[in-house]
Amino acid sequence: MSKNAELIAVGTEIILGDIVNTHSQYLSQKLAQLGINVFYHTSVGDNPARLRFVIEQAVGRSDIVILSGGLGPTEDDLTKETVCEVLGLPLHQDAEALRRMSAFFERIGREMTDNNIKQSMVPDGAVIFQNDRGTAPGMAVEKDGKVVLLLPGPPSELVPMFEEQAYPYLSGFSDAVLVSRSFRVFGVGESLAEVKLGAMLAGENPTAALYAKQSEVLVRLTAKADTEEKAAEMLQPVVDELYSILGDTVYGEDVGSLEEVVVPLLREKGLKVATAESCTGGLLAQKITSIPGSSEVFECGVVSYANRIKHELLHVPQELLERYGAVSEQVAAAMAEGVLRLSGADIGVGITGIAGPGGGSEEKPVGTVYISVASKMGETQTKRFRLGYGRKNEREQIRMASAMNALDMVRRLLL
Amino acid sequence: MSKNAELIAVGTEIILGDIVNTHSQYLSQKLAQLGINVFYHTSVGDNPARLRFVIEQAVGRSDIVILSGGLGPTEDDLTKETVCEVLGLPLHQDAEALRRMSAFFERIGREMTDNNIKQSMVPDGAVIFQNDRGTAPGMAVEKDGKVVLLLPGPPSELVPMFEEQAYPYLSGFSDAVLVSRSFRVFGVGESLAEVKLGAMLAGENPTAALYAKQSEVLVRLTAKADTEEKAAEMLQPVVDELYSILGDTVYGEDVGSLEEVVVPLLREKGLKVATAESCTGGLLAQKITSIPGSSEVFECGVVSYANRIKHELLHVPQELLERYGAVSEQVAAAMAEGVLRLSGADIGVGITGIAGPGGGSEEKPVGTVYISVASKMGETQTKRFRLGYGRKNEREQIRMASAMNALDMVRRLLL
């Protein structure tokens, strides 16, 4: 039988709305991988009575309770003490936790206080998750068939502690393993992807889930089995089917963005790219150069907002600017070819469009964007896009979709 | 006496970790403004028994319960029906909600289904919050001294409905008004700001809270009083004190970023800026051009990753590149002056540095960045920065801090 879990985030800053509770999402995803059901998320402030109430209720109704926060050195931090009260467990000092805490303070060059020593107290019989990134150790206690985990609040401490120590510990309570693979899809909208994938989305094991991301789609395939190997094996035919349906609109597996795929592709082929941007204002160059090592593949970028710059720097003929306007197929191509010549790169990209809110016309409404890719390998390709939906405040979305389409055009050129 | 509230987010996608629950943060902040205490946040899936349990408990222990989600047209959407069961309230059809829903479907060109008609059913005696952005109306019901609000799940519907309808409704239950003012501070770290503000942070009314944002600090001052006017009056001396302590490191009030301040400042003064970026790879240009109307103040940007481009395009003397290296005070200044000449703008900004992970040396470790501002109004100013802390994966943080420091140098030039 699957175990049921619930999550409790402790901290007045959460219920005041000063911070958003991201742990509940993170931990829910991880527990789903383990095949452990999560039924409730609760957030409660640093108040002894309410905290005790929430813990008692959770221990009463769930097999596994995971608390985050409230393990700090101050008087407000009560999670551990309250859990021990509810479960009737005495506390003792953990020598290893104290040693690590001393070493931590030495490393950051600060003095350890008596309050910190309170953090090294642990319940009898607890499994300790040592903390190399902060002062509070995490821990797990078992009592009367219930399992309670205590994790530190800062994400920089909770996440690695969970990955390295709590996840392996919890896998002992799971009777199934979930294996997931995520695929990024560009150039197919969410609704169309839904229609195309059809029956796959109704599958129960493996399951397929579709998520709309900014201007792209994420497909997550998940199989559940006794072992990781079996789950992976069940997954493979669905992955093959996904590729046969969506083809090269699937641009990567377990990657975060198009630039994470395009930069290594350029490096592999030993090619360099240069950019000439108008409406995206440097966003494309910024995306490419966000990838470490991009200096090997990125030559130069020009943000030519003014027509004069398009002409003087990129040598876009004045005649084209006058005859077709700055936002036109002809100017996009001249920008791509201009920056290719200027930079000596192998591929040149030109983007010109209307990001709004102003500047649209009936013929060329806000969201009209021309993207051109010129290269030493073949003819210049230029496409017209209609991005945005005519809603308010779409400037950033239009700029982002423009940069992504440019990256996808480069990717397709390289394939 | 202050009322106590609790928040319930309904939706299986939340407890599966597919989406993060941002409503709880948003609503907590809004309720804090009204002086209403929030004691619990709960998330629960679309499960009738667990949803009912959570609603019963909330109505039992809190004066005000705000539910979000589960008002959709499908069978899974049970929030309204469950609340009515718990409170013993019958449902009837709301003609106005039905009319608006029909109009909504006509506008988006889709057919209304019987399921949608279920969404126009409302509890007897409910206050209806009409929904112009989606299909489900929100509502508030009062019974036996308890108040229950139901709001739609999509943030694009919940936020405007709350601002325009639920907030004014709830203000009737508040015996105090909170007025907050937020200030953005650049160039003073969190710890130093804490020391400088000292006693202000210990104040009880007005309160002062300090939040570390990426490379900057946010200070929120909040006063509580019977009326908005009184609260605003109480706030003013603390605002004055803040400015007297932090001076011009406070770059704006109720703004989101430095570029939101710098672009209007440039426009006001009728000045244009041009950028020459190396390690930031277009991030500065992209930040400036993210502001609508920036085409009036932004002339051109060059992303000169390669030395050849620095020389050929920006006319950085080969001698400087060889003698001092691409990452140097001299090259930053030559880049700023080069782009100033090239573009004909009034202000030129040059950035060169080492964003990592590779490229650092003992003399110039990762995080070393030179930023230079040249202008037609005076001498070129160049500063050396040491950004980043020597941690892993700091590339994006170093790039962001570089772009922000460049914006701040431009801001200070304009003041």
Tab-separated table of N, CA, C and O in Angstrom, chain B residues 345-386:
chain	number	residue	atom	x	y	z
B	345	ALA	N	25.314	58.957	-29.350
B	345	ALA	CA	24.482	59.136	-28.151
B	345	ALA	C	25.139	60.146	-27.210
B	345	ALA	O	26.240	60.631	-27.476
B	346	ASP	N	24.452	60.451	-26.089
B	346	ASP	CA	25.001	61.395	-25.122
B	346	ASP	C	25.819	60.696	-24.050
B	346	ASP	O	26.689	61.285	-23.428
B	347	ILE	N	25.478	59.439	-23.792
B	347	ILE	CA	26.152	58.662	-22.749
B	347	ILE	C	26.534	57.307	-23.333
B	347	ILE	O	25.721	56.663	-24.008
B	348	GLY	N	27.769	56.881	-23.087
B	348	GLY	CA	28.214	55.557	-23.528
B	348	GLY	C	28.634	54.744	-22.313
B	348	GLY	O	29.291	55.271	-21.416
B	349	VAL	N	28.219	53.475	-22.280
B	349	VAL	CA	28.578	52.612	-21.150
B	349	VAL	C	29.410	51.450	-21.674
B	349	VAL	O	29.049	50.827	-22.681
B	350	GLY	N	30.522	51.167	-21.017
B	350	GLY	CA	31.358	50.020	-21.372
B	350	GLY	C	31.459	49.055	-20.211
B	350	GLY	O	31.655	49.482	-19.068
B	351	ILE	N	31.277	47.766	-20.483
B	351	ILE	CA	31.400	46.744	-19.428
B	351	ILE	C	32.321	45.645	-19.919
B	351	ILE	O	32.096	45.072	-20.993
B	352	THR	N	33.340	45.336	-19.154
B	352	THR	CA	34.187	44.189	-19.471
B	352	THR	C	34.566	43.509	-18.165
B	352	THR	O	34.850	44.178	-17.177
B	353	GLY	N	34.480	42.191	-18.151
B	353	GLY	CA	34.760	41.487	-16.901
B	353	GLY	C	34.775	39.993	-17.099
B	353	GLY	O	34.656	39.494	-18.229
B	354	ILE	N	34.916	39.294	-15.996
B	354	ILE	CA	35.000	37.839	-16.039
B	354	ILE	C	33.810	37.262	-15.283
B	354	ILE	O	33.756	37.308	-14.050
B	355	ALA	N	32.821	36.749	-16.030
B	355	ALA	CA	31.599	36.240	-15.411
B	355	ALA	C	31.763	34.784	-14.988
B	355	ALA	O	30.946	34.269	-14.227
B	356	GLY	N	32.819	34.127	-15.467
B	356	GLY	CA	33.058	32.743	-15.084
B	356	GLY	C	32.178	31.774	-15.851
B	356	GLY	O	31.411	32.203	-16.700
B	357	PRO	N	32.224	30.486	-15.575
B	357	PRO	CA	33.069	29.887	-14.542
B	357	PRO	C	34.561	29.911	-14.896
B	357	PRO	O	35.382	29.954	-13.994
B	358	GLY	N	34.935	29.939	-16.179
B	358	GLY	CA	36.359	29.954	-16.532
B	358	GLY	C	36.875	31.371	-16.660
B	358	GLY	O	36.152	32.348	-16.485
B	359	GLY	N	38.164	31.519	-16.962
B	359	GLY	CA	38.723	32.817	-17.334
B	359	GLY	C	39.322	33.629	-16.201
B	359	GLY	O	39.875	34.702	-16.447
B	360	GLY	N	39.188	33.165	-14.948
B	360	GLY	CA	39.725	33.944	-13.830
B	360	GLY	C	41.222	33.711	-13.639
B	360	GLY	O	41.770	32.718	-14.098
B	361	SER	N	41.871	34.669	-12.988
B	361	SER	CA	43.289	34.517	-12.628
B	361	SER	C	43.455	35.037	-11.201
B	361	SER	O	42.512	35.569	-10.622
B	362	GLU	N	44.651	34.898	-10.661
B	362	GLU	CA	44.868	35.386	-9.293
B	362	GLU	C	44.642	36.894	-9.218
B	362	GLU	O	43.976	37.395	-8.327
B	363	GLU	N	45.181	37.583	-10.216
B	363	GLU	CA	45.089	39.042	-10.208
B	363	GLU	C	43.660	39.508	-10.519
B	363	GLU	O	43.170	40.484	-9.960
B	364	LYS	N	43.033	38.796	-11.464
B	364	LYS	CA	41.666	39.147	-11.861
B	364	LYS	C	40.779	37.909	-11.740
B	364	LYS	O	40.507	37.217	-12.726
B	365	PRO	N	40.315	37.630	-10.502
B	365	PRO	CA	39.492	36.425	-10.318
B	365	PRO	C	38.110	36.576	-10.952
B	365	PRO	O	37.696	37.693	-11.300
B	366	VAL	N	37.416	35.463	-11.113
B	366	VAL	CA	36.020	35.490	-11.586
B	366	VAL	C	35.245	36.494	-10.733
B	366	VAL	O	35.378	36.509	-9.520
B	367	GLY	N	34.481	37.347	-11.378
B	367	GLY	CA	33.736	38.374	-10.653
B	367	GLY	C	34.365	39.750	-10.786
B	367	GLY	O	33.774	40.749	-10.395
B	368	THR	N	35.577	39.824	-11.347
B	368	THR	CA	36.224	41.119	-11.590
B	368	THR	C	35.551	41.766	-12.801
B	368	THR	O	35.524	41.180	-13.887
B	369	VAL	N	35.005	42.952	-12.601
B	369	VAL	CA	34.289	43.624	-13.690
B	369	VAL	C	34.653	45.115	-13.677
B	369	VAL	O	34.680	45.732	-12.614
B	370	TYR	N	34.967	45.649	-14.848
B	370	TYR	CA	35.211	47.089	-15.000
B	370	TYR	C	34.036	47.697	-15.738
B	370	TYR	O	33.619	47.187	-16.783
B	371	ILE	N	33.503	48.768	-15.175
B	371	ILE	CA	32.379	49.457	-15.817
B	371	ILE	C	32.770	50.910	-16.012
B	371	ILE	O	33.275	51.553	-15.084
B	372	SER	N	32.532	51.411	-17.196
B	372	SER	CA	32.922	52.772	-17.508
B	372	SER	C	31.741	53.526	-18.106
B	372	SER	O	30.974	52.976	-18.896
B	373	VAL	N	31.588	54.778	-17.706
B	373	VAL	CA	30.538	55.626	-18.265
B	373	VAL	C	31.198	56.865	-18.880
B	373	VAL	O	31.856	57.628	-18.178
B	374	ALA	N	31.058	57.015	-20.183
B	374	ALA	CA	31.586	58.191	-20.879
B	374	ALA	C	30.405	59.059	-21.281
B	374	ALA	O	29.320	58.551	-21.540
B	375	SER	N	30.602	60.352	-21.301
B	375	SER	CA	29.483	61.206	-21.703
B	375	SER	C	29.987	62.489	-22.338
B	375	SER	O	31.149	62.852	-22.190
B	376	LYS	N	29.064	63.138	-23.045
B	376	LYS	CA	29.392	64.421	-23.652
B	376	LYS	C	29.472	65.509	-22.589
B	376	LYS	O	29.916	66.615	-22.869
B	377	MET	N	28.988	65.186	-21.354
B	377	MET	CA	28.901	66.215	-20.326
B	377	MET	C	30.145	66.312	-19.452
B	377	MET	O	30.278	67.246	-18.675
B	378	GLY	N	31.023	65.336	-19.515
B	378	GLY	CA	32.176	65.424	-18.602
B	378	GLY	C	33.147	64.287	-18.810
B	378	GLY	O	33.128	63.616	-19.850
B	379	GLU	N	33.965	64.062	-17.805
B	379	GLU	CA	35.008	63.051	-17.925
B	379	GLU	C	34.460	61.634	-17.830
B	379	GLU	O	33.441	61.394	-17.203
B	380	THR	N	35.196	60.724	-18.435
B	380	THR	CA	34.830	59.316	-18.359
B	380	THR	C	35.136	58.795	-16.962
B	380	THR	O	36.198	59.066	-16.409
B	381	GLN	N	34.148	58.064	-16.394
B	381	GLN	CA	34.351	57.476	-15.064
B	381	GLN	C	34.403	55.969	-15.183
B	381	GLN	O	33.518	55.366	-15.783
B	382	THR	N	35.413	55.371	-14.580
B	382	THR	CA	35.538	53.920	-14.638
B	382	THR	C	35.707	53.379	-13.227
B	382	THR	O	36.438	53.942	-12.416
B	383	LYS	N	34.994	52.282	-12.938
B	383	LYS	CA	35.108	51.662	-11.613
B	383	LYS	C	35.430	50.185	-11.757
B	383	LYS	O	34.947	49.524	-12.678
B	384	ARG	N	36.210	49.683	-10.813
B	384	ARG	CA	36.462	48.249	-10.756
B	384	ARG	C	35.533	47.655	-9.705
B	384	ARG	O	35.379	48.186	-8.604
B	385	PHE	N	34.875	46.554	-10.049
B	385	PHE	CA	33.987	45.873	-9.113
B	385	PHE	C	34.499	44.469	-8.840
B	385	PHE	O	35.095	43.836	-9.721
B	386	ARG	N	34.214	44.009	-7.655
B	386	ARG	CA	34.473	42.611	-7.344
B	386	ARG	C	33.098	42.016	-7.029
B	386	ARG	O	32.579	42.205	-5.931
